[in-house]
PDB file of C-alpha atoms in Angstrom:
ATOM      1  CA  UNK A 235      73.038 105.430 111.463  1.00 55.00           C
ATOM      2  CA  UNK A 236      75.550 108.001 110.220  1.00 72.00           C
ATOM      3  CA  UNK A 237      77.033 108.481 113.687  1.00 89.00           C
ATOM      4  CA  UNK A 238      77.267 104.701 114.193  1.00 91.00           C
ATOM      5  CA  UNK A 239      78.971 104.310 110.799  1.00 95.00           C
ATOM      6  CA  UNK A 240      81.408 107.089 111.630  1.00 96.00           C
ATOM      7  CA  UNK A 241      82.336 105.333 114.881  1.00 97.00           C
ATOM      8  CA  UNK A 242      82.931 102.118 112.986  1.00 98.00           C
ATOM      9  CA  UNK A 243      85.083 103.943 110.426  1.00 98.00           C
ATOM     10  CA  UNK A 244      87.227 105.224 113.286  1.00 98.00           C
ATOM     11  CA  UNK A 245      87.570 101.726 114.743  1.00 98.00           C
ATOM     12  CA  UNK A 246      88.499 100.053 111.447  1.00 98.00           C
ATOM     13  CA  UNK A 247      91.033 102.795 110.662  1.00 98.00           C
ATOM     14  CA  UNK A 248      92.515 102.387 114.129  1.00 98.00           C
ATOM     15  CA  UNK A 249      92.731  98.626 113.637  1.00 98.00           C
ATOM     16  CA  UNK A 250      94.592  99.133 110.363  1.00 98.00           C
ATOM     17  CA  UNK A 251      97.152 101.253 112.191  1.00 98.00           C
ATOM     18  CA  UNK A 252      97.476  98.649 114.957  1.00 98.00           C
ATOM     19  CA  UNK A 253      98.127  95.947 112.358  1.00 98.00           C
ATOM     20  CA  UNK A 254     100.838  98.052 110.759  1.00 98.00           C
ATOM     21  CA  UNK A 255     102.403  98.923 114.109  1.00 97.00           C
ATOM     22  CA  UNK A 256     102.623  95.204 114.881  1.00 97.00           C
ATOM     23  CA  UNK A 257     104.351  94.493 111.572  1.00 97.00           C
ATOM     24  CA  UNK A 258     101.421  92.529 110.173  1.00 98.00           C
ATOM     25  CA  UNK A 259     101.303  94.671 107.038  1.00 96.00           C
ATOM     26  CA  UNK A 260     103.702  96.916 105.168  1.00 92.00           C
ATOM     27  CA  UNK A 261     103.134  99.669 102.648  1.00 92.00           C
ATOM     28  CA  UNK A 262      99.691  99.792 101.071  1.00 93.00           C
ATOM     29  CA  UNK A 263      99.002  96.040 101.165  1.00 94.00           C
ATOM     30  CA  UNK A 264      96.380  94.558 103.476  1.00 96.00           C
ATOM     31  CA  UNK A 265      92.816  95.546 104.313  1.00 98.00           C
ATOM     32  CA  UNK A 266      90.134  95.198 106.977  1.00 98.00           C
ATOM     33  CA  UNK A 267      86.363  95.108 106.835  1.00 98.00           C
ATOM     34  CA  UNK A 268      83.359  94.986 109.135  1.00 98.00           C
ATOM     35  CA  UNK A 269      79.830  93.837 108.315  1.00 98.00           C
ATOM     36  CA  UNK A 270      77.231  96.607 108.657  1.00 97.00           C
ATOM     37  CA  UNK A 271      74.152  94.563 107.712  1.00 96.00           C
ATOM     38  CA  UNK A 272      73.179  91.778 105.338  1.00 95.00           C
ATOM     39  CA  UNK A 273      73.907  93.945 102.301  1.00 95.00           C
ATOM     40  CA  UNK A 274      76.700  96.323 103.328  1.00 98.00           C
ATOM     41  CA  UNK A 275      80.201  96.365 104.757  1.00 98.00           C
ATOM     42  CA  UNK A 276      82.759  98.995 105.640  1.00 98.00           C
ATOM     43  CA  UNK A 277      86.192  98.291 104.171  1.00 98.00           C
ATOM     44  CA  UNK A 278      89.536 100.028 103.845  1.00 98.00           C
ATOM     45  CA  UNK A 279      89.757 101.372 100.312  1.00 98.00           C
ATOM     46  CA  UNK A 280      92.585 103.001  98.395  1.00 96.00           C
ATOM     47  CA  UNK A 281      92.819 106.489  96.964  1.00 96.00           C
ATOM     48  CA  UNK A 282      95.333 108.378  94.837  1.00 94.00           C
ATOM     49  CA  UNK A 283      96.783 110.003  97.975  1.00 95.00           C
ATOM     50  CA  UNK A 284      97.017 106.745  99.974  1.00 95.00           C
ATOM     51  CA  UNK A 285     100.186 106.764 102.094  1.00 96.00           C
ATOM     52  CA  UNK A 286      99.878 103.232 103.468  1.00 96.00           C
ATOM     53  CA  UNK A 287      98.027 101.115 105.991  1.00 97.00           C
ATOM     54  CA  UNK A 288     100.017 102.602 108.881  1.00 97.00           C
ATOM     55  CA  UNK A 289      98.477 105.979 108.101  1.00 97.00           C
ATOM     56  CA  UNK A 290      94.886 104.887 107.543  1.00 98.00           C
ATOM     57  CA  UNK A 291      92.318 107.616 108.154  1.00 97.00           C
ATOM     58  CA  UNK A 292      88.647 107.122 109.037  1.00 98.00           C
ATOM     59  CA  UNK A 293      87.734 108.589 105.658  1.00 97.00           C
ATOM     60  CA  UNK A 294      89.617 105.720 103.980  1.00 98.00           C
ATOM     61  CA  UNK A 295      86.994 103.313 105.334  1.00 98.00           C
ATOM     62  CA  UNK A 296      84.160 103.286 102.799  1.00 98.00           C
ATOM     63  CA  UNK A 297      80.661 101.830 102.814  1.00 98.00           C
ATOM     64  CA  UNK A 298      80.034  99.401  99.961  1.00 98.00           C
ATOM     65  CA  UNK A 299      77.630  96.639  99.014  1.00 98.00           C
ATOM     66  CA  UNK A 300      78.698  93.009  98.982  1.00 98.00           C
ATOM     67  CA  UNK A 301      79.055  93.182  95.205  1.00 96.00           C
ATOM     68  CA  UNK A 302      81.453  96.130  95.416  1.00 97.00           C
ATOM     69  CA  UNK A 303      79.140  99.023  94.562  1.00 98.00           C
ATOM     70  CA  UNK A 304      78.951 102.251  96.605  1.00 98.00           C
ATOM     71  CA  UNK A 305      76.830 101.695  99.695  1.00 98.00           C
ATOM     72  CA  UNK A 306      75.616 105.294  99.591  1.00 97.00           C
ATOM     73  CA  UNK A 307      75.988 108.298  97.334  1.00 97.00           C
ATOM     74  CA  UNK A 308      79.612 109.427  97.039  1.00 97.00           C
ATOM     75  CA  UNK A 309      81.088 106.542  99.046  1.00 98.00           C
ATOM     76  CA  UNK A 310      83.525 105.570  96.290  1.00 98.00           C
ATOM     77  CA  UNK A 311      84.211 109.031  94.932  1.00 98.00           C
ATOM     78  CA  UNK A 312      88.015 109.115  94.709  1.00 97.00           C
ATOM     79  CA  UNK A 313      88.324 105.604  96.171  1.00 98.00           C
ATOM     80  CA  UNK A 314      88.793 102.066  94.839  1.00 97.00           C
ATOM     81  CA  UNK A 315      87.762  98.854  96.564  1.00 98.00           C
ATOM     82  CA  UNK A 316      90.577  96.335  97.178  1.00 97.00           C
ATOM     83  CA  UNK A 317      91.227  93.851  94.372  1.00 97.00           C
ATOM     84  CA  UNK A 318      90.771  91.137  96.972  1.00 98.00           C
ATOM     85  CA  UNK A 319      87.290  92.173  98.050  1.00 98.00           C
ATOM     86  CA  UNK A 320      86.178  88.520  97.517  1.00 98.00           C
ATOM     87  CA  UNK A 321      88.239  87.532 100.569  1.00 98.00           C
ATOM     88  CA  UNK A 322      85.971  89.658 102.727  1.00 98.00           C
ATOM     89  CA  UNK A 323      82.698  88.910 100.967  1.00 98.00           C
ATOM     90  CA  UNK A 324      83.101  85.127 100.869  1.00 98.00           C
ATOM     91  CA  UNK A 325      84.376  84.955 104.447  1.00 98.00           C
ATOM     92  CA  UNK A 326      81.474  87.025 105.758  1.00 98.00           C
ATOM     93  CA  UNK A 327      78.927  85.066 103.741  1.00 97.00           C
ATOM     94  CA  UNK A 328      80.309  81.737 104.933  1.00 97.00           C
ATOM     95  CA  UNK A 329      79.423  82.316 108.593  1.00 96.00           C
ATOM     96  CA  UNK A 330      76.949  84.818 110.033  1.00 94.00           C
ATOM     97  CA  UNK A 331      79.058  84.967 113.209  1.00 94.00           C
ATOM     98  CA  UNK A 332      81.831  86.632 111.244  1.00 96.00           C
ATOM     99  CA  UNK A 333      81.433  90.375 111.674  1.00 98.00           C
ATOM    100  CA  UNK A 334      84.971  91.427 110.766  1.00 98.00           C
ATOM    101  CA  UNK A 335      87.669  90.204 108.394  1.00 98.00           C
ATOM    102  CA  UNK A 336      91.347  91.161 108.355  1.00 98.00           C
ATOM    103  CA  UNK A 337      93.540  90.233 105.408  1.00 98.00           C
ATOM    104  CA  UNK A 338      97.170  90.874 106.351  1.00 98.00           C
ATOM    105  CA  UNK A 339     100.706  90.033 105.188  1.00 98.00           C
ATOM    106  CA  UNK A 340     102.755  89.088 108.299  1.00 98.00           C
ATOM    107  CA  UNK A 341     106.270  88.089 107.134  1.00 97.00           C
ATOM    108  CA  UNK A 342     106.898  85.693 110.049  1.00 98.00           C
ATOM    109  CA  UNK A 343     103.783  83.672 109.252  1.00 98.00           C
ATOM    110  CA  UNK A 344     104.620  83.509 105.548  1.00 98.00           C
ATOM    111  CA  UNK A 345     108.221  82.491 106.319  1.00 98.00           C
ATOM    112  CA  UNK A 346     107.223  79.841 108.859  1.00 98.00           C
ATOM    113  CA  UNK A 347     104.722  78.263 106.486  1.00 98.00           C
ATOM    114  CA  UNK A 348     107.194  78.254 103.599  1.00 98.00           C
ATOM    115  CA  UNK A 349     109.731  76.624 105.933  1.00 98.00           C
ATOM    116  CA  UNK A 350     107.267  73.808 106.546  1.00 98.00           C
ATOM    117  CA  UNK A 351     106.460  74.883 110.106  1.00 98.00           C
ATOM    118  CA  UNK A 352     102.915  74.168 111.216  1.00 98.00           C
ATOM    119  CA  UNK A 353     101.483  76.722 113.645  1.00 98.00           C
ATOM    120  CA  UNK A 354     100.926  74.736 116.840  1.00 98.00           C
ATOM    121  CA  UNK A 355     100.519  75.504 120.586  1.00 98.00           C
ATOM    122  CA  UNK A 356     104.223  75.379 121.447  1.00 98.00           C
ATOM    123  CA  UNK A 357     103.682  77.562 124.531  1.00 98.00           C
ATOM    124  CA  UNK A 358     100.918  78.048 127.073  1.00 97.00           C
ATOM    125  CA  UNK A 359     100.595  80.896 129.584  1.00 97.00           C
ATOM    126  CA  UNK A 360     102.865  83.057 127.419  1.00 97.00           C
ATOM    127  CA  UNK A 361      99.733  83.734 125.330  1.00 96.00           C
ATOM    128  CA  UNK A 362      96.724  81.651 126.336  1.00 96.00           C
ATOM    129  CA  UNK A 363      94.345  82.917 123.595  1.00 95.00           C
ATOM    130  CA  UNK A 364      97.032  82.239 120.995  1.00 96.00           C
ATOM    131  CA  UNK A 365      97.693  78.766 122.359  1.00 97.00           C
ATOM    132  CA  UNK A 366      93.977  77.946 122.335  1.00 95.00           C
ATOM    133  CA  UNK A 367      93.663  79.178 118.757  1.00 96.00           C
ATOM    134  CA  UNK A 368      96.613  77.059 117.648  1.00 97.00           C
ATOM    135  CA  UNK A 369      95.365  73.993 119.515  1.00 96.00           C
ATOM    136  CA  UNK A 370      92.637  73.602 116.918  1.00 91.00           C
ATOM    137  CA  UNK A 371      95.181  74.007 114.120  1.00 95.00           C
ATOM    138  CA  UNK A 372      95.765  76.883 111.712  1.00 98.00           C
ATOM    139  CA  UNK A 373      94.850  75.661 108.218  1.00 98.00           C
ATOM    140  CA  UNK A 374      96.664  76.632 105.027  1.00 98.00           C
ATOM    141  CA  UNK A 375      95.257  77.690 101.673  1.00 98.00           C
ATOM    142  CA  UNK A 376      98.008  76.331  99.441  1.00 98.00           C
ATOM    143  CA  UNK A 377      97.739  78.742  96.524  1.00 98.00           C
ATOM    144  CA  UNK A 378      99.878  81.908  96.402  1.00 97.00           C
ATOM    145  CA  UNK A 379      97.388  83.766  94.232  1.00 98.00           C
ATOM    146  CA  UNK A 380      95.700  87.151  94.313  1.00 98.00           C
ATOM    147  CA  UNK A 381      92.211  86.288  95.516  1.00 98.00           C
ATOM    148  CA  UNK A 382      90.288  88.599  93.238  1.00 97.00           C
ATOM    149  CA  UNK A 383      87.194  86.584  92.284  1.00 98.00           C
ATOM    150  CA  UNK A 384      84.505  84.694  94.161  1.00 98.00           C
ATOM    151  CA  UNK A 385      85.730  81.278  93.017  1.00 98.00           C
ATOM    152  CA  UNK A 386      89.141  81.845  94.625  1.00 98.00           C
ATOM    153  CA  UNK A 387      87.461  83.397  97.664  1.00 98.00           C
ATOM    154  CA  UNK A 388      85.341  80.286  98.095  1.00 98.00           C
ATOM    155  CA  UNK A 389      88.462  78.106  97.743  1.00 98.00           C
ATOM    156  CA  UNK A 390      90.151  80.035 100.533  1.00 98.00           C
ATOM    157  CA  UNK A 391      87.070  79.774 102.775  1.00 98.00           C
ATOM    158  CA  UNK A 392      86.891  76.025 102.104  1.00 98.00           C
ATOM    159  CA  UNK A 393      90.529  75.708 103.195  1.00 98.00           C
ATOM    160  CA  UNK A 394      89.703  77.767 106.286  1.00 98.00           C
ATOM    161  CA  UNK A 395      87.225  75.074 107.247  1.00 97.00           C
ATOM    162  CA  UNK A 396      85.579  77.016 110.055  1.00 94.00           C
ATOM    163  CA  UNK A 397      88.860  78.002 111.753  1.00 97.00           C
ATOM    164  CA  UNK A 398      89.232  81.660 112.778  1.00 97.00           C
ATOM    165  CA  UNK A 399      92.470  82.143 110.813  1.00 98.00           C
ATOM    166  CA  UNK A 400      93.776  80.689 107.560  1.00 98.00           C
ATOM    167  CA  UNK A 401      97.306  81.050 106.189  1.00 98.00           C
ATOM    168  CA  UNK A 402      97.453  81.920 102.489  1.00 98.00           C
ATOM    169  CA  UNK A 403     100.697  80.313 101.305  1.00 98.00           C
ATOM    170  CA  UNK A 404     103.249  82.767  99.934  1.00 98.00           C
ATOM    171  CA  UNK A 405     100.758  85.564 100.589  1.00 98.00           C
ATOM    172  CA  UNK A 406      99.524  86.260 104.129  1.00 98.00           C
ATOM    173  CA  UNK A 407      96.601  85.415 106.380  1.00 98.00           C
ATOM    174  CA  UNK A 408      92.880  85.983 106.700  1.00 98.00           C
ATOM    175  CA  UNK A 409      91.463  86.373 110.204  1.00 98.00           C
ATOM    176  CA  UNK A 410      87.703  86.378 110.842  1.00 98.00           C
ATOM    177  CA  UNK A 411      85.948  87.162 114.111  1.00 97.00           C
ATOM    178  CA  UNK A 412      82.918  88.659 115.772  1.00 97.00           C
ATOM    179  CA  UNK A 413      84.647  92.026 116.126  1.00 97.00           C
ATOM    180  CA  UNK A 414      87.367  94.083 114.482  1.00 98.00           C
ATOM    181  CA  UNK A 415      89.412  93.965 117.663  1.00 98.00           C
ATOM    182  CA  UNK A 416      89.283  90.171 117.879  1.00 97.00           C
ATOM    183  CA  UNK A 417      90.213  89.746 114.212  1.00 98.00           C
ATOM    184  CA  UNK A 418      93.395  91.771 114.752  1.00 98.00           C
ATOM    185  CA  UNK A 419      94.264  90.190 118.106  1.00 98.00           C
ATOM    186  CA  UNK A 420      93.988  86.730 116.523  1.00 97.00           C
ATOM    187  CA  UNK A 421      96.389  87.833 113.799  1.00 98.00           C
ATOM    188  CA  UNK A 422      98.836  89.156 116.399  1.00 98.00           C
ATOM    189  CA  UNK A 423      98.736  85.813 118.237  1.00 98.00           C
ATOM    190  CA  UNK A 424      99.324  83.756 115.087  1.00 98.00           C
ATOM    191  CA  UNK A 425     102.187  86.040 114.093  1.00 98.00           C
ATOM    192  CA  UNK A 426     103.804  85.635 117.530  1.00 98.00           C
ATOM    193  CA  UNK A 427     103.490  81.849 117.342  1.00 98.00           C
ATOM    194  CA  UNK A 428     105.164  81.929 113.926  1.00 98.00           C
ATOM    195  CA  UNK A 429     107.893  84.269 115.116  1.00 98.00           C
ATOM    196  CA  UNK A 430     108.626  82.151 118.175  1.00 98.00           C
ATOM    197  CA  UNK A 431     108.605  78.964 116.096  1.00 98.00           C
ATOM    198  CA  UNK A 432     111.185  80.436 113.740  1.00 98.00           C
ATOM    199  CA  UNK A 433     113.358  81.501 116.695  1.00 98.00           C
ATOM    200  CA  UNK A 434     113.227  78.034 118.276  1.00 98.00           C
ATOM    201  CA  UNK A 435     114.157  76.402 114.977  1.00 98.00           C
ATOM    202  CA  UNK A 436     116.961  78.926 114.389  1.00 98.00           C
ATOM    203  CA  UNK A 437     118.359  78.119 117.850  1.00 98.00           C
ATOM    204  CA  UNK A 438     118.450  74.440 116.935  1.00 98.00           C
ATOM    205  CA  UNK A 439     115.458  73.518 119.060  1.00 98.00           C
ATOM    206  CA  UNK A 440     112.589  71.142 118.332  1.00 97.00           C
ATOM    207  CA  UNK A 441     109.011  72.369 118.193  1.00 98.00           C
ATOM    208  CA  UNK A 442     106.633  70.430 120.431  1.00 97.00           C
ATOM    209  CA  UNK A 443     103.058  70.999 121.549  1.00 98.00           C
ATOM    210  CA  UNK A 444     102.671  71.721 125.246  1.00 98.00           C
ATOM    211  CA  UNK A 445     101.694  68.739 127.393  1.00 98.00           C
ATOM    212  CA  UNK A 446      98.043  67.774 127.164  1.00 97.00           C
ATOM    213  CA  UNK A 447      97.806  67.895 130.968  1.00 97.00           C
ATOM    214  CA  UNK A 448      98.642  71.608 130.951  1.00 98.00           C
ATOM    215  CA  UNK A 449      95.388  72.642 129.276  1.00 97.00           C
ATOM    216  CA  UNK A 450      93.363  72.253 132.479  1.00 96.00           C
ATOM    217  CA  UNK A 451      95.425  75.068 134.013  1.00 96.00           C
ATOM    218  CA  UNK A 452      95.200  77.398 131.017  1.00 95.00           C
ATOM    219  CA  UNK A 453      91.785  78.945 131.654  1.00 91.00           C
ATOM    220  CA  UNK A 454      89.762  81.250 129.460  1.00 87.00           C
ATOM    221  CA  UNK A 455      90.359  84.583 131.204  1.00 81.00           C
ATOM    222  CA  UNK A 456      87.302  86.184 129.631  1.00 77.00           C
ATOM    223  CA  UNK A 457      86.851  88.830 126.948  1.00 72.00           C
ATOM    224  CA  UNK A 458      87.319  91.689 129.438  1.00 68.00           C
ATOM    225  CA  UNK A 459      90.961  90.643 129.684  1.00 75.00           C
ATOM    226  CA  UNK A 460      91.702  88.886 126.429  1.00 81.00           C
ATOM    227  CA  UNK A 461      90.004  91.435 124.164  1.00 91.00           C
ATOM    228  CA  UNK A 462      89.143  94.680 125.946  1.00 91.00           C
ATOM    229  CA  UNK A 463      92.337  94.994 127.964  1.00 93.00           C
ATOM    230  CA  UNK A 464      94.524  93.743 125.131  1.00 94.00           C
ATOM    231  CA  UNK A 465      92.944  96.216 122.719  1.00 96.00           C
ATOM    232  CA  UNK A 466      93.505  99.156 125.067  1.00 95.00           C
ATOM    233  CA  UNK A 467      97.156  98.187 125.092  1.00 95.00           C
ATOM    234  CA  UNK A 468      97.348  98.008 121.291  1.00 96.00           C
ATOM    235  CA  UNK A 469      95.752 101.441 120.956  1.00 96.00           C
ATOM    236  CA  UNK A 470      98.077 102.874 123.611  1.00 95.00           C
ATOM    237  CA  UNK A 471     101.040 101.591 121.598  1.00 93.00           C
ATOM    238  CA  UNK A 472      99.910 103.878 118.791  1.00 93.00           C
ATOM    239  CA  UNK A 473     100.185 106.892 121.066  1.00 86.00           C
ATOM    240  CA  UNK A 474      96.608 107.908 120.290  1.00 57.00           C
ATOM    241  CA  UNK A 475      93.587 108.196 122.617  1.00 47.00           C
ATOM    242  CA  UNK A 476      91.401 105.111 122.957  1.00 40.00           C
ATOM    243  CA  UNK A 477      88.305 105.527 120.799  1.00 40.00           C
ATOM    244  CA  UNK A 478      85.093 104.653 122.572  1.00 31.00           C
TER     245      UNK A 478
END
């Protein structure tokens, strides 16, 4: 189990760095988690020598219980769980298919939402997974609060309504998926949709969904391409070896 946990710590730390490299977080804000079992999760915690999400180390990923206690002896020595742990706990508890949760602060998504722009499938083959995600709609949790208790966490999950990503107004996003990689890739896609939407609006254009007839020729290319290949690229962007 220890070796498996260590591998997961490496992956979550790597995902934190990918998120920062993509501009989805800045400074020390934002955190990722992965479910270990029905009682435990690994989550990025903070320490007194924390230098930011972009510099996350595997040792910053700590094993805790769902109620925020150390998951093993010494796990929280010198570390503090995020104030917004309820985001992760309530999202994981809401759907057993959720194995990973990323809470991030992408400026383009926050700006687009505050500008009244709904994230919609405005393009197709440019990013098929992103278009498919947006086709179902990206819901908004309309409170700009720090989600630091279970009641607020449940409110956010209710707003999420089963969608993979929810925008937290004036705050950021929460992305949930069956893997750490997918949770981050979803966030990248939503951020790109927001960024492109802002650019179209700034150029004086009108945002429109792609034609309904186009969907038949926007196939699911499979996880080997949309997740595995995409993740290798994200890791390569960091300039670090791909962790197996």
